Amino acid sequence: MEVKLHPAMQAALAAADQALGRTSPNPPVGAAVWAADTLISTGWTQPPGGPHAEVVALQTAGSRARGAELYVTLEPCTIWGRTPPCTDAIVAAGIRRVVIASRDPNPRFERDAASVLQAAGIEVAFDPAAQPHAEVQTEAFRRWITTKRPFVSVKYAMTLDGKIATYTGDSRWITSPPARQRVHAWRDQVDAILVGVGTLLADDPLLTTRIDQHWRPVRHPLRVIVDAHGRTPASAAMLQPAVPGTTVIATTAAATPVWRASIANAEIIELPANPAGQVELGALLDWLGQHDITSLMVEGGGTIIASFLAAGLIDKLLVWIAPKLIGGASAPTPVGGPGIALMQQAHTFTWQQIETIGPDLLAVAYPVR
């Protein structure tokens, strides 16, 4: 049964959606001011250095915030960062009651928002019904703030018989245009997207964001190529000067100086190799986290997905299933590698969402840990 949320909390959650993909490394938060059974104002977190959601909503409400309620999707901050603590702004605005959807896991917080606000005479309540939605909105921030690594989503599209391409390697297109538009909407909201060099050599993708009639200028996330031995050609489509966005190629000491010198319009980073001679993915996630990348979407083929799975680095699966059958014993599947020997060794996931987009099915799952 669907849980009915307070209209102000619904408005705050909707406002937080406006901030997705524009706030890293800060969380995308929404806030709403409510008084006399009326929605007074809403606000969402601005890009780093700008005001947080609560401050935007309070500034918009002005004097009408005095004696009102404030609904917020994430616990207001109590510390100085690039901006003052949001709890200071809430107290100054004369808010009577604050309703919080989810707690902030930031380890820097010495005092939680509830104790700070209650000490100022403000009533504080938590909304457990809104908590799951709010935590999904901030899942990337939650991973990054506690581990300093990005939240890793793995996206792939397959047919009903579990194939990601025909036996000849043809994969355009498994899914329908509406599904592909959804993928571009995800690109607009993540900090980085990643493929292995095998996918680059096979498909020569741009990995840019292309959305029809978008309501805001699109965001081209950082492109990350995992290429342990330096096989990326200088002629790759995404490396051409006119292509928007930035590309990073993660390699190892095995990449030759000649290859490194041939690459333009990309940053080459050298990372440790694992025992198999491939890029150590944990080291790559550490590097990305140090550069304020809080969310990473893996769009590669079976080899790179198998590597993330084997390393236990998948936080979320975004699986498209197209109502098609292509067959072929040698046609590739989403997860390559040697696989497992026994079913009891299978990696287990739990469903979070199943949705029909055009003729295709979208299944979202999280690993059972």
XYZ file of C-alpha atoms in Angstrom:
369
model
C 0.000 0.000 0.000
C 1.345 3.390 -0.974
C 2.088 5.654 1.980
C 0.588 9.122 1.739
C 3.039 11.859 2.644
C 2.319 15.327 3.951
C 1.977 17.754 0.993
C 4.927 19.808 2.240
C 7.163 16.736 2.424
C 6.044 15.747 -1.062
C 7.022 19.228 -2.228
C 10.399 18.971 -0.485
C 11.156 15.609 -2.103
C 10.157 16.996 -5.512
C 12.415 19.991 -4.921
C 15.343 17.690 -4.100
C 14.946 16.089 -7.527
C 15.776 19.482 -9.038
C 19.194 19.343 -7.369
C 20.209 15.870 -8.588
C 23.482 16.024 -10.474
C 24.260 19.633 -9.587
C 25.434 19.659 -5.967
C 28.394 17.261 -5.556
C 30.052 16.781 -3.236
C 27.110 18.197 -1.263
C 23.885 16.167 -1.075
C 20.831 17.061 -3.188
C 18.315 18.277 -0.617
C 14.850 19.782 -0.837
C 12.981 21.939 1.669
C 9.487 23.395 1.956
C 7.939 26.035 4.216
C 4.354 25.282 5.302
C 1.903 27.448 7.245
C -1.879 27.567 7.680
C -2.356 24.512 5.461
C -0.545 26.314 2.655
C 2.738 25.672 0.855
C 4.627 28.940 1.260
C 7.868 28.169 -0.572
C 10.292 25.462 -1.653
C 14.028 25.343 -2.215
C 16.754 22.957 -3.249
C 20.501 22.837 -2.740
C 22.468 25.076 -5.086
C 25.858 24.164 -6.631
C 28.813 24.050 -4.193
C 29.345 27.416 -2.560
C 25.706 28.372 -2.987
C 22.961 28.226 -0.344
C 21.525 24.960 0.901
C 17.895 23.974 0.376
C 16.690 25.250 3.742
C 18.208 28.688 3.201
C 16.694 28.992 -0.284
C 13.225 28.064 0.996
C 13.492 30.430 3.968
C 14.740 33.338 1.863
C 11.866 32.825 -0.577
C 9.348 32.714 2.272
C 10.738 35.837 3.904
C 8.668 37.032 6.878
C 6.088 34.323 6.228
C 8.529 31.777 7.641
C 8.040 33.100 11.172
C 5.876 30.640 13.096
C 5.766 28.247 10.114
C 6.885 24.648 9.691
C 9.905 23.592 7.661
C 9.969 20.221 5.909
C 13.390 19.029 4.791
C 14.571 15.819 3.101
C 17.909 15.636 4.979
C 18.825 16.676 8.484
C 19.943 20.339 8.426
C 23.672 20.865 8.820
C 25.010 22.108 12.143
C 28.561 22.976 11.061
C 30.337 25.516 8.906
C 31.384 24.352 5.451
C 31.400 26.614 2.420
C 28.304 28.182 3.981
C 27.066 28.770 7.563
C 25.097 26.074 9.439
C 21.529 25.726 8.208
C 20.338 25.396 11.799
C 21.413 29.024 12.357
C 19.215 30.167 9.459
C 16.264 28.122 10.720
C 16.494 29.658 14.199
C 16.892 33.166 12.794
C 13.853 32.749 10.538
C 11.582 32.004 13.477
C 10.517 28.548 12.298
C 8.217 26.848 14.826
C 8.599 23.185 13.803
C 11.000 21.191 11.608
C 10.115 17.836 10.037
C 13.088 15.775 8.799
C 12.905 12.870 6.341
C 16.388 11.373 6.877
C 19.438 11.790 9.062
C 22.765 13.086 7.773
C 25.606 10.533 8.124
C 28.337 13.203 7.932
C 30.918 12.168 10.554
C 31.938 15.825 11.002
C 28.694 16.599 12.806
C 29.449 17.011 16.517
C 25.815 17.829 17.335
C 22.729 16.566 15.549
C 20.205 19.037 14.181
C 17.429 17.971 16.532
C 19.399 18.825 19.683
C 20.512 22.175 18.242
C 17.015 23.180 17.153
C 15.288 21.913 20.283
C 17.727 23.913 22.407
C 16.444 26.978 20.532
C 12.841 26.096 21.361
C 11.975 24.592 17.953
C 9.925 21.405 17.788
C 11.573 18.618 15.734
C 9.931 15.530 14.223
C 11.096 12.786 11.875
C 9.048 11.376 9.004
C 9.811 7.642 8.615
C 7.423 7.360 5.663
C 9.558 9.797 3.650
C 12.873 8.314 4.760
C 13.275 5.629 2.023
C 12.703 8.134 -0.791
C 15.014 10.696 0.773
C 17.777 8.141 1.336
C 17.665 7.052 -2.312
C 17.999 10.679 -3.395
C 21.112 11.056 -1.242
C 22.567 7.533 -1.621
C 25.619 8.787 -3.517
C 26.411 11.375 -0.864
C 25.927 8.798 1.890
C 28.473 6.466 0.299
C 30.991 9.237 -0.366
C 30.782 11.037 2.981
C 31.384 7.797 4.926
C 33.918 6.024 2.653
C 35.293 8.805 0.420
C 34.433 6.582 -2.548
C 31.664 7.139 -5.110
C 28.410 5.189 -5.120
C 28.673 2.703 -8.005
C 25.666 1.957 -10.209
C 25.994 -0.631 -12.968
C 23.769 -0.169 -16.002
C 23.238 -2.669 -18.792
C 20.599 -3.631 -21.332
C 19.843 -7.212 -22.303
C 17.321 -9.256 -24.227
C 14.882 -11.746 -22.740
C 17.482 -14.456 -23.233
C 20.131 -12.452 -21.364
C 22.223 -11.197 -24.306
C 23.808 -7.758 -24.586
C 24.747 -8.140 -28.263
C 24.472 -10.608 -31.125
C 27.213 -13.135 -31.811
C 28.705 -10.621 -34.268
C 28.883 -7.949 -31.552
C 25.988 -5.821 -32.844
C 24.164 -4.123 -29.956
C 22.426 -1.104 -31.519
C 19.836 -1.009 -30.325
C 18.630 -3.483 -27.730
C 16.322 -1.014 -26.032
C 13.813 1.525 -27.333
C 14.264 5.308 -27.616
C 12.329 5.986 -24.368
C 14.711 3.707 -22.458
C 17.747 5.355 -23.999
C 16.401 8.774 -23.050
C 16.109 7.587 -19.457
C 19.761 6.544 -19.548
C 20.727 10.017 -20.728
C 18.663 11.472 -17.878
C 20.770 9.359 -15.507
C 23.934 10.690 -17.129
C 22.651 14.190 -16.434
C 22.477 13.293 -12.737
C 25.732 11.400 -12.084
C 29.242 12.720 -11.583
C 31.016 10.169 -13.769
C 30.412 7.314 -16.197
C 32.814 4.466 -16.842
C 33.530 1.906 -19.541
C 36.365 -0.512 -20.145
C 38.666 -0.181 -23.130
C 36.961 -3.208 -24.720
C 33.684 -1.296 -24.972
C 35.513 1.746 -26.308
C 37.203 -0.300 -29.049
C 33.991 -2.120 -29.959
C 31.513 0.783 -29.893
C 33.596 4.001 -29.951
C 30.977 5.781 -27.799
C 30.791 9.493 -27.111
C 29.430 9.027 -23.574
C 27.902 12.490 -23.675
C 24.455 13.482 -22.436
C 21.829 13.908 -25.113
C 18.314 14.708 -23.925
C 15.433 15.902 -26.085
C 13.893 19.168 -24.839
C 15.583 19.132 -21.436
C 14.375 21.641 -18.862
C 17.935 22.719 -17.983
C 21.330 22.724 -19.715
C 22.520 19.130 -19.750
C 25.478 17.962 -17.717
C 28.209 15.879 -19.310
C 29.640 13.740 -16.516
C 33.307 12.892 -16.275
C 34.112 10.041 -18.665
C 36.366 7.332 -17.222
C 38.073 4.730 -19.427
C 39.676 1.737 -17.710
C 42.632 0.829 -19.947
C 45.412 -1.032 -18.156
C 47.739 -1.437 -21.151
C 47.156 1.762 -23.125
C 45.006 0.595 -26.031
C 42.751 3.647 -26.343
C 43.321 5.143 -29.808
C 43.950 8.855 -30.154
C 41.194 8.820 -32.789
C 38.509 7.766 -30.270
C 35.332 9.783 -30.763
C 35.163 11.026 -27.180
C 38.717 12.416 -27.370
C 37.998 14.803 -30.213
C 38.239 18.516 -29.327
C 34.638 19.358 -30.217
C 33.157 16.752 -27.829
C 31.912 18.391 -24.616
C 33.003 17.122 -21.247
C 36.202 15.694 -19.803
C 37.804 12.267 -20.146
C 40.110 10.429 -17.741
C 41.954 7.276 -18.778
C 42.924 5.036 -15.878
C 45.948 2.930 -16.771
C 48.908 1.141 -15.174
C 52.676 1.150 -15.511
C 52.230 -1.240 -18.449
C 51.104 1.624 -20.705
C 53.981 2.743 -22.906
C 55.384 6.279 -23.087
C 54.643 6.304 -26.825
C 50.963 5.650 -26.219
C 50.784 8.213 -23.426
C 52.303 10.864 -25.695
C 49.770 10.078 -28.429
C 46.732 10.875 -26.296
C 45.295 14.378 -26.351
C 42.169 15.830 -24.721
C 42.261 13.338 -21.842
C 43.934 13.106 -18.459
C 45.918 9.909 -17.996
C 46.192 8.640 -14.434
C 48.450 5.732 -13.508
C 47.110 3.398 -10.821
C 48.307 0.126 -9.305
C 47.591 -3.098 -11.169
C 45.860 -6.075 -9.577
C 47.365 -9.589 -9.796
C 45.744 -10.055 -13.203
C 47.482 -6.930 -14.536
C 44.282 -4.894 -14.689
C 43.613 -1.525 -13.073
C 42.962 -1.909 -9.348
C 39.364 -0.715 -9.185
C 39.505 0.132 -5.490
C 42.382 2.512 -6.177
C 40.364 4.064 -9.004
C 37.379 4.638 -6.706
C 39.708 6.214 -4.149
C 41.071 8.585 -6.797
C 37.565 9.537 -7.944
C 36.408 10.104 -4.371
C 39.385 12.358 -3.691
C 38.251 14.450 -6.669
C 34.719 14.899 -5.256
C 33.113 12.298 -7.533
C 30.248 10.963 -5.410
C 28.406 8.899 -8.047
C 29.721 6.633 -10.789
C 27.659 4.811 -13.408
C 29.367 1.846 -15.050
C 28.161 1.429 -18.632
C 30.721 -1.111 -19.798
C 30.445 -4.638 -21.092
C 30.690 -8.015 -19.435
C 34.397 -7.850 -18.634
C 34.357 -4.621 -16.628
C 31.046 -5.492 -14.927
C 32.488 -8.859 -13.880
C 35.497 -7.053 -12.411
C 33.320 -4.734 -10.317
C 31.181 -7.667 -9.190
C 34.183 -9.800 -8.212
C 35.625 -6.895 -6.221
C 32.338 -6.365 -4.366
C 32.101 -2.786 -5.608
C 28.564 -2.698 -7.038
C 26.092 -0.620 -5.014
C 23.149 -0.727 -7.435
C 22.022 -2.455 -10.612
C 20.051 -0.664 -13.345
C 18.938 -3.428 -15.685
C 17.017 -2.935 -18.908
C 15.219 -5.985 -20.307
C 14.014 -5.711 -23.897
C 11.256 -8.024 -25.179
C 13.551 -9.587 -27.763
C 15.222 -12.950 -28.331
C 18.442 -13.198 -30.337
C 19.960 -16.523 -29.290
C 23.490 -17.642 -29.995
C 25.712 -19.632 -27.658
C 28.562 -17.199 -28.270
C 26.500 -14.001 -27.946
C 27.808 -12.036 -24.932
C 25.979 -11.754 -21.622
C 26.045 -8.846 -19.129
C 28.556 -10.378 -16.731
C 31.628 -12.046 -18.198
C 34.613 -13.582 -16.475
C 34.877 -17.197 -15.318
C 31.649 -17.118 -13.331
C 30.850 -19.257 -10.303
C 30.895 -23.016 -9.875
C 27.983 -23.437 -7.467
C 24.630 -21.674 -7.265
C 25.141 -21.050 -3.545
C 28.050 -18.785 -4.516
C 25.790 -16.482 -6.533
C 25.804 -12.776 -5.749
C 22.360 -11.954 -4.368
C 20.382 -8.769 -4.966
C 17.030 -7.455 -3.799
C 14.506 -5.648 -5.984
C 13.897 -1.981 -5.310
C 11.872 -1.000 -8.374
C 10.388 -2.578 -11.484
C 8.971 -0.248 -14.116
C 7.858 -0.399 -17.735
C 9.394 2.247 -20.008
C 7.960 2.032 -23.520
C 8.218 -1.645 -24.515
C 11.136 -2.282 -22.149
C 11.350 -3.283 -18.503
C 13.574 -1.464 -16.012
C 14.609 -3.422 -12.946
C 16.512 -1.709 -10.136
C 18.230 -3.878 -7.530
C 20.602 -3.509 -4.597
C 23.116 -6.096 -3.371
C 22.293 -8.047 -0.234
C 25.091 -7.310 2.200
